[in-house]
CSV table of C-alpha atoms in Angstrom, one decimal:
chain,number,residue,atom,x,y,z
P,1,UNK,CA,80.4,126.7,-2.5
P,2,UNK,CA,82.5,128.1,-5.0
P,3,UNK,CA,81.5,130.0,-8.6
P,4,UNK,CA,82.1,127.3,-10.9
P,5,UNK,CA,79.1,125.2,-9.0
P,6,UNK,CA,76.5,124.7,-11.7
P,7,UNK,CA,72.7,124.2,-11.8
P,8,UNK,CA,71.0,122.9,-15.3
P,9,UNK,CA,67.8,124.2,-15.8
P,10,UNK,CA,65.7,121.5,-17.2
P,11,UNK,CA,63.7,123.1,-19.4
P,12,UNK,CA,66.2,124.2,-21.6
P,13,UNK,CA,68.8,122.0,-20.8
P,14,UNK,CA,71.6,124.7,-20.4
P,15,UNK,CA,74.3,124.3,-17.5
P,16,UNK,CA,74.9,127.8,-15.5
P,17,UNK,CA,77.6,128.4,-13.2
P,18,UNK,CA,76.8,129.8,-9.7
P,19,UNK,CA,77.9,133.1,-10.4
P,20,UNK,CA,77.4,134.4,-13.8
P,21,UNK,CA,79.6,137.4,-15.6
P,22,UNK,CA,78.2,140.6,-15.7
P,23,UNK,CA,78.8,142.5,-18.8
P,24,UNK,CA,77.6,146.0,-17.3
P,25,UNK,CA,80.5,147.0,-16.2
P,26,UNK,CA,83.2,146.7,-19.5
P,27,UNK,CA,80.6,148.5,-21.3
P,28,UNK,CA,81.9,151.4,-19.5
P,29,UNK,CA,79.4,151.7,-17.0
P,30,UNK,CA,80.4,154.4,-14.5
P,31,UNK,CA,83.8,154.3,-15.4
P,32,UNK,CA,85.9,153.1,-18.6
P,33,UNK,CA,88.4,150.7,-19.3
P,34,UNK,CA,91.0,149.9,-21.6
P,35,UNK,CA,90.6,147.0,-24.2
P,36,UNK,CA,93.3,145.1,-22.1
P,37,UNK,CA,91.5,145.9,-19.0
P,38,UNK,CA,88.3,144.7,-20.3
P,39,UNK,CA,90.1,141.5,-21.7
P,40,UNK,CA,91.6,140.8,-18.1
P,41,UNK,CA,88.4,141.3,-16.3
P,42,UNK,CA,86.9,137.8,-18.6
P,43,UNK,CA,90.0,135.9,-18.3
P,44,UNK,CA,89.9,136.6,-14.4
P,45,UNK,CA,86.5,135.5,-14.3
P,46,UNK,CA,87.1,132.6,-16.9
P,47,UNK,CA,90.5,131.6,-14.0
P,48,UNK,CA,87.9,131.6,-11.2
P,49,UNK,CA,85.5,128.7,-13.1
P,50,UNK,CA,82.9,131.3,-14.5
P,51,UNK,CA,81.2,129.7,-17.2
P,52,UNK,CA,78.3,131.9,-17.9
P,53,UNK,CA,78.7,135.6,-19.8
P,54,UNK,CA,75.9,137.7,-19.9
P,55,UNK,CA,75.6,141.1,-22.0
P,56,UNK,CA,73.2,143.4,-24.0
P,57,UNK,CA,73.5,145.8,-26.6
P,58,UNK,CA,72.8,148.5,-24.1
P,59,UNK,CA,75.9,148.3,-22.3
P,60,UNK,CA,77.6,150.9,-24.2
P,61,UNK,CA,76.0,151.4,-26.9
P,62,UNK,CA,77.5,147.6,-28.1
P,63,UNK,CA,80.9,148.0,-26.3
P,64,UNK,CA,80.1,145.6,-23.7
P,65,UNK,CA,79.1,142.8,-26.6
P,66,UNK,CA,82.1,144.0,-28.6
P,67,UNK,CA,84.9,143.3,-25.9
P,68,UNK,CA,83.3,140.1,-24.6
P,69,UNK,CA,82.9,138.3,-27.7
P,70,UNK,CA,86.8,139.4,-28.1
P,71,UNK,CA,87.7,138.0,-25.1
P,72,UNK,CA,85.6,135.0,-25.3
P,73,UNK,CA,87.2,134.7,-29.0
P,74,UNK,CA,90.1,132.7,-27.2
P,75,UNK,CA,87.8,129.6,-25.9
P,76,UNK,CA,85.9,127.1,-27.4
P,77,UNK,CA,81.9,128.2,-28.3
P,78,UNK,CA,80.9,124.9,-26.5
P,79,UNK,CA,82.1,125.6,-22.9
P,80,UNK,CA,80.5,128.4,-22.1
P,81,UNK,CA,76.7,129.7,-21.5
P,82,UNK,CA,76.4,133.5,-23.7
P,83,UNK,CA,73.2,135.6,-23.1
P,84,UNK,CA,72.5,139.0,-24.5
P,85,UNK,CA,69.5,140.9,-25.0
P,86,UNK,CA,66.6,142.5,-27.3
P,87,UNK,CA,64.5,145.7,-28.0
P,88,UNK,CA,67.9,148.5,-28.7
P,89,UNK,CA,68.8,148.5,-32.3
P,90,UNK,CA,71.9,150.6,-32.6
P,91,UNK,CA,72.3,152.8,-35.7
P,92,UNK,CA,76.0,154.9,-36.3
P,93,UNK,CA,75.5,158.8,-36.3
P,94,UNK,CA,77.9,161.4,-36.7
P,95,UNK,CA,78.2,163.2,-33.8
P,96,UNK,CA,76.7,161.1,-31.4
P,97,UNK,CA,76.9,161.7,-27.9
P,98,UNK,CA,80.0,160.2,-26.4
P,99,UNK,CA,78.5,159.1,-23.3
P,100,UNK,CA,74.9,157.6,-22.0
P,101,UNK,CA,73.6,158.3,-18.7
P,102,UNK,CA,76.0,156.4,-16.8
P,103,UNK,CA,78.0,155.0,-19.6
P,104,UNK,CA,81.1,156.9,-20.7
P,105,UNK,CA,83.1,157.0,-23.9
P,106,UNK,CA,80.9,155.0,-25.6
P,107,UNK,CA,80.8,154.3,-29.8
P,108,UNK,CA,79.4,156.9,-31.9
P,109,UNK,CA,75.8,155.1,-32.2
P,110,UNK,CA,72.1,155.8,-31.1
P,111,UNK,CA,70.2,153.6,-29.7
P,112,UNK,CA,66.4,153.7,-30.5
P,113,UNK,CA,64.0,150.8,-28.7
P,114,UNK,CA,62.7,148.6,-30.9
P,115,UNK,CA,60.7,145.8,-29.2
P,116,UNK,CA,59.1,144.7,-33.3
P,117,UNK,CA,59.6,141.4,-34.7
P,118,UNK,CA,61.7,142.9,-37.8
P,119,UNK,CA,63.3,145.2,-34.4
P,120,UNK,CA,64.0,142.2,-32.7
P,121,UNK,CA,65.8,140.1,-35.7
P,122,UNK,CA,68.2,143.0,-36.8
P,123,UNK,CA,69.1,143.7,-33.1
P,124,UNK,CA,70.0,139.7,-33.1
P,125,UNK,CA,72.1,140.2,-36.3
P,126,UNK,CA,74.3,143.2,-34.9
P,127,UNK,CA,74.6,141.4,-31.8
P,128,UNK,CA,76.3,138.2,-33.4
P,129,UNK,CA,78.2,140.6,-35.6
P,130,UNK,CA,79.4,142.5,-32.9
P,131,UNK,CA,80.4,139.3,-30.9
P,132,UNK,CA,81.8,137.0,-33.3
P,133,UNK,CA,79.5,134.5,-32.6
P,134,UNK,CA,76.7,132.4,-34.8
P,135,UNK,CA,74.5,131.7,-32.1
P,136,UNK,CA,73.3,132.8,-28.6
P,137,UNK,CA,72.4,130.0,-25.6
P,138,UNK,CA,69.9,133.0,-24.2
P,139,UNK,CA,68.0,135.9,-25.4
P,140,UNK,CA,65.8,138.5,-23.0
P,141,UNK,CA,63.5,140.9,-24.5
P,142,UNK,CA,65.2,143.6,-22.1
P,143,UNK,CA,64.0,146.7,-20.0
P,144,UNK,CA,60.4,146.6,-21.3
P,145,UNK,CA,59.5,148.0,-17.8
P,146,UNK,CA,57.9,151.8,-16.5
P,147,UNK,CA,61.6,152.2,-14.9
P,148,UNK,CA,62.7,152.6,-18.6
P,149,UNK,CA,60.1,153.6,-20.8
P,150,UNK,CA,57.5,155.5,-17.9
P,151,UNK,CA,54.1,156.0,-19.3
P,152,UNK,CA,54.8,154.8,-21.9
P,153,UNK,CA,55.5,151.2,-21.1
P,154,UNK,CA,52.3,149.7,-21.9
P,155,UNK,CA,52.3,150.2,-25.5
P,156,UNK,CA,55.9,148.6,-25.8
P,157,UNK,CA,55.1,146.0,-23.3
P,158,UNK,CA,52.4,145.3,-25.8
P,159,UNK,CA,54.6,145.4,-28.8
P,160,UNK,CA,57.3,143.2,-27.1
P,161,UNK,CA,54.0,140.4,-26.4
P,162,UNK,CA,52.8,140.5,-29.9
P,163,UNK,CA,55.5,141.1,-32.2
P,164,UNK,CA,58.6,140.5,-30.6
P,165,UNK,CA,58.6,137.5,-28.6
P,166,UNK,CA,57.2,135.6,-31.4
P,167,UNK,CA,60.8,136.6,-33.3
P,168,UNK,CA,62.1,134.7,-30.7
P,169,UNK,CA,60.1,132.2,-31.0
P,170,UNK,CA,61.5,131.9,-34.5
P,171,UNK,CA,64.9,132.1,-33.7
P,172,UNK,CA,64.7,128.9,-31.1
P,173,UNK,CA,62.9,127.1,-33.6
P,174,UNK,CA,65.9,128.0,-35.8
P,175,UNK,CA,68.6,127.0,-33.3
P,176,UNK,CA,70.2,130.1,-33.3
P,177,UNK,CA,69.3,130.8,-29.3
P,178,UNK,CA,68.0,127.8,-27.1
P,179,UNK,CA,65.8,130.0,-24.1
P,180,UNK,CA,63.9,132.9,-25.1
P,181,UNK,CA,61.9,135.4,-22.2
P,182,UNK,CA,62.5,138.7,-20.5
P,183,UNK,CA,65.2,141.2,-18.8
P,184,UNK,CA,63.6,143.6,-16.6
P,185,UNK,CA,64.1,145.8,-13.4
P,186,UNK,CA,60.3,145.4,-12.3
P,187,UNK,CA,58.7,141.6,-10.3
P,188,UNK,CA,54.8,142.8,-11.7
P,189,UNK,CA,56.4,143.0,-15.9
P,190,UNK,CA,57.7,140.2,-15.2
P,191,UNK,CA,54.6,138.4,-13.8
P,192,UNK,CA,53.0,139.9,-16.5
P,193,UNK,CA,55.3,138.2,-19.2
P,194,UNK,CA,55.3,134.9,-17.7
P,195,UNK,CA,51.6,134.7,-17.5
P,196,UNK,CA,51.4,135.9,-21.0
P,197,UNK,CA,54.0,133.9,-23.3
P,198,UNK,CA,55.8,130.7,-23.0
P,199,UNK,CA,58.7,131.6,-21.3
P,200,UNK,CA,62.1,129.9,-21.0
P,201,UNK,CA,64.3,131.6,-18.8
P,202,UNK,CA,64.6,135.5,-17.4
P,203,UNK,CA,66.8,138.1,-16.0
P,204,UNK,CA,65.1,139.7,-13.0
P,205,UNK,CA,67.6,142.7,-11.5
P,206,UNK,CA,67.5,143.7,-8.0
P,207,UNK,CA,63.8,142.3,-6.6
P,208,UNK,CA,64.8,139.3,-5.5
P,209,UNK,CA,67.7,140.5,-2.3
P,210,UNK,CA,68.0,140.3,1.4
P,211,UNK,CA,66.2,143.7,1.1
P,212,UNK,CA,63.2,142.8,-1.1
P,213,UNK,CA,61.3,139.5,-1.4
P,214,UNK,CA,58.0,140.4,-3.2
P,215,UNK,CA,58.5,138.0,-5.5
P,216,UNK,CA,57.9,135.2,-3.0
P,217,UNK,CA,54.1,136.4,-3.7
P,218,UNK,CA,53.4,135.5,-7.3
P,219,UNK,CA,56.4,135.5,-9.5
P,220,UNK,CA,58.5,132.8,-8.0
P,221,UNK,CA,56.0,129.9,-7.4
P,222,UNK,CA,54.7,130.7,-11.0
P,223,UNK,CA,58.2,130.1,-12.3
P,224,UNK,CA,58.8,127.2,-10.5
P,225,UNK,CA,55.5,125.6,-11.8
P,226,UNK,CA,56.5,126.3,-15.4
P,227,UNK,CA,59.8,125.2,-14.8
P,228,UNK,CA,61.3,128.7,-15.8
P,229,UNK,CA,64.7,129.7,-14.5
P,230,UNK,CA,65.5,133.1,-13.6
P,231,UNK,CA,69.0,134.6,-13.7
P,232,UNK,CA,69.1,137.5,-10.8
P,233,UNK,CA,70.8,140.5,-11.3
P,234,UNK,CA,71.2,143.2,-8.6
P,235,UNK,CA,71.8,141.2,-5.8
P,236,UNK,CA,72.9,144.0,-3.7
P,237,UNK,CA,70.5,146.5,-4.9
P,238,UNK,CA,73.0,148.4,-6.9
P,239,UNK,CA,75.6,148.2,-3.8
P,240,UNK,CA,74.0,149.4,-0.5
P,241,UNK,CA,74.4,145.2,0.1
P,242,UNK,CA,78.1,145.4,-0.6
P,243,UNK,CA,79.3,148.3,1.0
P,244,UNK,CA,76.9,148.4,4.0
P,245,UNK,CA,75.1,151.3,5.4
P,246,UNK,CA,77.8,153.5,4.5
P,247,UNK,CA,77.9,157.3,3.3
P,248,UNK,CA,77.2,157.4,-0.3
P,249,UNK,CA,75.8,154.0,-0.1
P,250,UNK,CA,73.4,153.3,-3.1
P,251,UNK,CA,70.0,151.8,-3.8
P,252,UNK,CA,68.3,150.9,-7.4
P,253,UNK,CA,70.7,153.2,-9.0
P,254,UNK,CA,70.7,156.2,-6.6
P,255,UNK,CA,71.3,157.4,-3.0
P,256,UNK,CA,69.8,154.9,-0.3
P,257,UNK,CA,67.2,156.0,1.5
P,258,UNK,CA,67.1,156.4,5.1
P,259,UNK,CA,64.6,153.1,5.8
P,260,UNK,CA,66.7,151.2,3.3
P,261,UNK,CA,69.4,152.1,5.3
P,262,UNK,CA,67.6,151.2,8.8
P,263,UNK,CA,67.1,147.8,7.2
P,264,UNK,CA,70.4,147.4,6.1
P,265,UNK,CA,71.9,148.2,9.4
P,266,UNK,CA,69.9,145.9,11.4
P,267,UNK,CA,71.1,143.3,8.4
P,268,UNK,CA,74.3,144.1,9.5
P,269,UNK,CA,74.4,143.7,13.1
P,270,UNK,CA,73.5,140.0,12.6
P,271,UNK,CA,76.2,139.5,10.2
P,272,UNK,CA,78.5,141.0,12.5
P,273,UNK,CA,77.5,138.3,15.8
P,274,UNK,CA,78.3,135.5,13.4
P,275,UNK,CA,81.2,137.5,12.1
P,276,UNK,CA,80.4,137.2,8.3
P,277,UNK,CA,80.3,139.9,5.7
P,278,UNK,CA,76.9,141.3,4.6
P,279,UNK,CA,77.7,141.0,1.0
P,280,UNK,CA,78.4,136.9,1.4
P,281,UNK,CA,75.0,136.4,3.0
P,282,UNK,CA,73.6,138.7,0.4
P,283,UNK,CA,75.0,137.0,-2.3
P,284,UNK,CA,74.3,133.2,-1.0
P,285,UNK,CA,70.5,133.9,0.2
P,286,UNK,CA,70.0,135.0,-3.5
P,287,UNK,CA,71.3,131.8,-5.1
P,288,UNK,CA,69.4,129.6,-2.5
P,289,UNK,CA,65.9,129.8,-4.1
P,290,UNK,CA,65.4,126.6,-6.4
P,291,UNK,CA,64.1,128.3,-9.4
P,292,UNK,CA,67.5,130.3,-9.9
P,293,UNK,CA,69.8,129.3,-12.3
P,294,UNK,CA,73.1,131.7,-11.5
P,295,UNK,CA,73.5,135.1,-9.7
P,296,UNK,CA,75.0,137.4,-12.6
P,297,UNK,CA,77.3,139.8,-10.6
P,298,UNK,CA,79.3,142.7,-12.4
P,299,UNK,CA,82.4,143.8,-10.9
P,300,UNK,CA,84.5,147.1,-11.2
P,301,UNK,CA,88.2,145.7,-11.1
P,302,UNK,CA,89.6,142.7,-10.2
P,303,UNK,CA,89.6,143.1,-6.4
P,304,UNK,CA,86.2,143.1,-6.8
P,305,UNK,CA,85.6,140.0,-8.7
P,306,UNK,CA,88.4,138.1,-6.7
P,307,UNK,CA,86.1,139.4,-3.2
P,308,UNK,CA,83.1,138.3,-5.1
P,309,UNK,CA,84.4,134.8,-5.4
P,310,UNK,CA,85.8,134.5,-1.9
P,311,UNK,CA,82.1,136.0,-0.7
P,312,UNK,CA,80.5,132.9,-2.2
P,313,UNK,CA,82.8,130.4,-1.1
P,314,UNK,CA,82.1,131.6,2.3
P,315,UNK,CA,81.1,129.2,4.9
P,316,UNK,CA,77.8,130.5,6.6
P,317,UNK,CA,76.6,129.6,10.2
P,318,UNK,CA,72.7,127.5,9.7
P,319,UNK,CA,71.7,129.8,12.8
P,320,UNK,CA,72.4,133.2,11.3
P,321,UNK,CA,69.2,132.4,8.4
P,322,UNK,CA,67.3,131.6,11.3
P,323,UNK,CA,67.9,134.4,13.0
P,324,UNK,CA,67.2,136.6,10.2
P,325,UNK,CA,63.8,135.2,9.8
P,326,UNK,CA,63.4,135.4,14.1
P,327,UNK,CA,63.6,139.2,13.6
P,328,UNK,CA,61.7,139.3,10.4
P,329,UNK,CA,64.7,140.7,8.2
P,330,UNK,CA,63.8,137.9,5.6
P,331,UNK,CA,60.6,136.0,4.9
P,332,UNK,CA,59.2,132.9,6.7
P,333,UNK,CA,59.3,131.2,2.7
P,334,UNK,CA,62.3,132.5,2.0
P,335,UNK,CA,64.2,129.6,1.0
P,336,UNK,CA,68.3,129.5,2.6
P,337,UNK,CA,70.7,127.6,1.7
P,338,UNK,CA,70.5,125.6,5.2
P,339,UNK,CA,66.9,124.6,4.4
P,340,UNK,CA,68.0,123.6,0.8
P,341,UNK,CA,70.9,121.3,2.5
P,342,UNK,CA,68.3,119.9,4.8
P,343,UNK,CA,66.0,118.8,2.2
P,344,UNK,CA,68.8,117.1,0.0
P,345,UNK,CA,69.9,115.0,3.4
């Protein structure tokens, strides 16, 4: 397969590619780039047939939204799917921090969660300012999950239900986006927004890997009822997947633990008797479930995003998914591409 393959999602009617951009990473996340860097980092992924962009106002305090809607500046509106995200409204400060948690040299703004329906329409304003654009294909009410917000989360989960979603709402019936639902880090929110509003389409980072299928459970078959698509993010669990069971390697944002890393080894060792790389088995057993509309990978620097390509275009053996399920290192339902195949013949 290669990253320009496309799936449309009925419900919506929008065309993703296979492999979807990643705006993370030119928002200066864990490192900074120049704006000619940034700018090479979309064309690249533009050369390689990528024809979904994804961003949010949270990547850098708007830098992320800032330099994509540059770069995407040079291409016609209408061949490309553009998602971005609700719930920060950024307001300039003198003397802001420079830097974010993780993000680094970022614009002098704070960022203050706003999940209200008035919170929800300026965000969508600065957003469209910020990219040059007059209208988004996809919108996520973003991180409304206990990750971000702790004990809190309830009370904006609640907010985000009742006030912002139906801004939304408004702005599909509008035109100005055509799918509407959630961006989260957590498979139970998520459940819980699905069961609760009319969903289109969601972002769901790093629960749905080689490494954790809970979402097989409940989440899943509920989308694919509904005929929601889900964009996955974090399809190597924020690298371990990637680099292997390596020193330093990384989990959900921080150091693997040791039975992450068991699993990932034993991963491994079947990779290695079919003599394919752990990250291209990672990154193909994500897109193989039906109710996924594009992986949404973000890469570093272009060697990245040119092994990322490569990764997907690799040619899998049908015996290595069932040997994965033999030794219980993926799910009985865990859909593969080799059972997809089968099905279509």
């Amino acid at each position: 397969m290669q990253p320009s393959v496309t799936r449309t999602h009925a419900r919506s009617g929008l065309t993703f590619t296979a492999i979807g951009y990643g705006g993370a990473p030119i928002g200066n996340f864990n490192g900074t780039f120049t704006e000619l860097e940034a700018l090479a980092m979309v064309d690249q992924s533009w050369d390689q047939g990528i024809r979904y962009f994804d961003t949010a106002p949270g990547y850098g305090n708007g830098l992320s939204e800032h330099r994509l809607g540059q770069a995407l500046r040079q291409h016609s509106r209408s061949e490309y799917v553009l998602s971005s995200k609700v719930g920060r409204v950024l307001t300039p400060m003198i003397g802001a921090p420079a830097g974010n948690g993780d993000y680094l040299d970022i614009p002098p703004f704070v960022a203050t969660y706003d999940y209200s329906y008035d919170g929800v329409m300026r965000a969508v304003e600065q957003s469209m300012q910020r990219m040059l654009t007059d209208r988004f294909d996809a919108l996520f009410i973003h991180d409304c999950d206990v990750y971000t917000h702790g004990d809190a989360q309830p009370e904006y989960f609640r907010q985000a239900i009742v006030s912002g979603f139906p801004a939304l709402e408004m702005l599909r019936d509008q035109g100005v986006v055509q799918a509407i639902g959630f961006g989260v880090n957590e498979t139970d929110v998520m459940l819980d927004a699905v069961k609760a509003v009319d969903v289109d389409i969601c972002l769901l980072a790093g629960r749905y890997t080689l490494l954790e299928q809970q979402p097989l459970d409940d989440l899943l078959p509920l989308c694919e009822d509904r005929g929601v698509g889900i964009v996955l993010g974090g399809v190597y669990n924020s690298g371990v997947l990637a680099t292997g069971a390596v020193d330093g390697a990384r989990f959900n944002y921080g150091p693997a633990p040791a039975d992450i890393l068991d699993k990932t080894r034993a991963l491994e060792s079947v990779c290695n008797e079919f003599e394919v790389p752990l990250a291209a088995v990672a990154l193909q057993f994500a897109y193989a479930h039906p109710v996924v509309t594009s992986v949404c990978l973000g890469a570093r620097n272009p060697g990245q995003q040119a092994r990322n390509a490569d990764l997907f275009g690799t040619e899998i053996p049908v015996d290595l998914w069932d040997e994965l399920r033999s030794r219980r290192l993926i799910r009985e339902d865990a859909p593969t591409p080799s059972a997809r195949s089968a099905e279509r013949d």
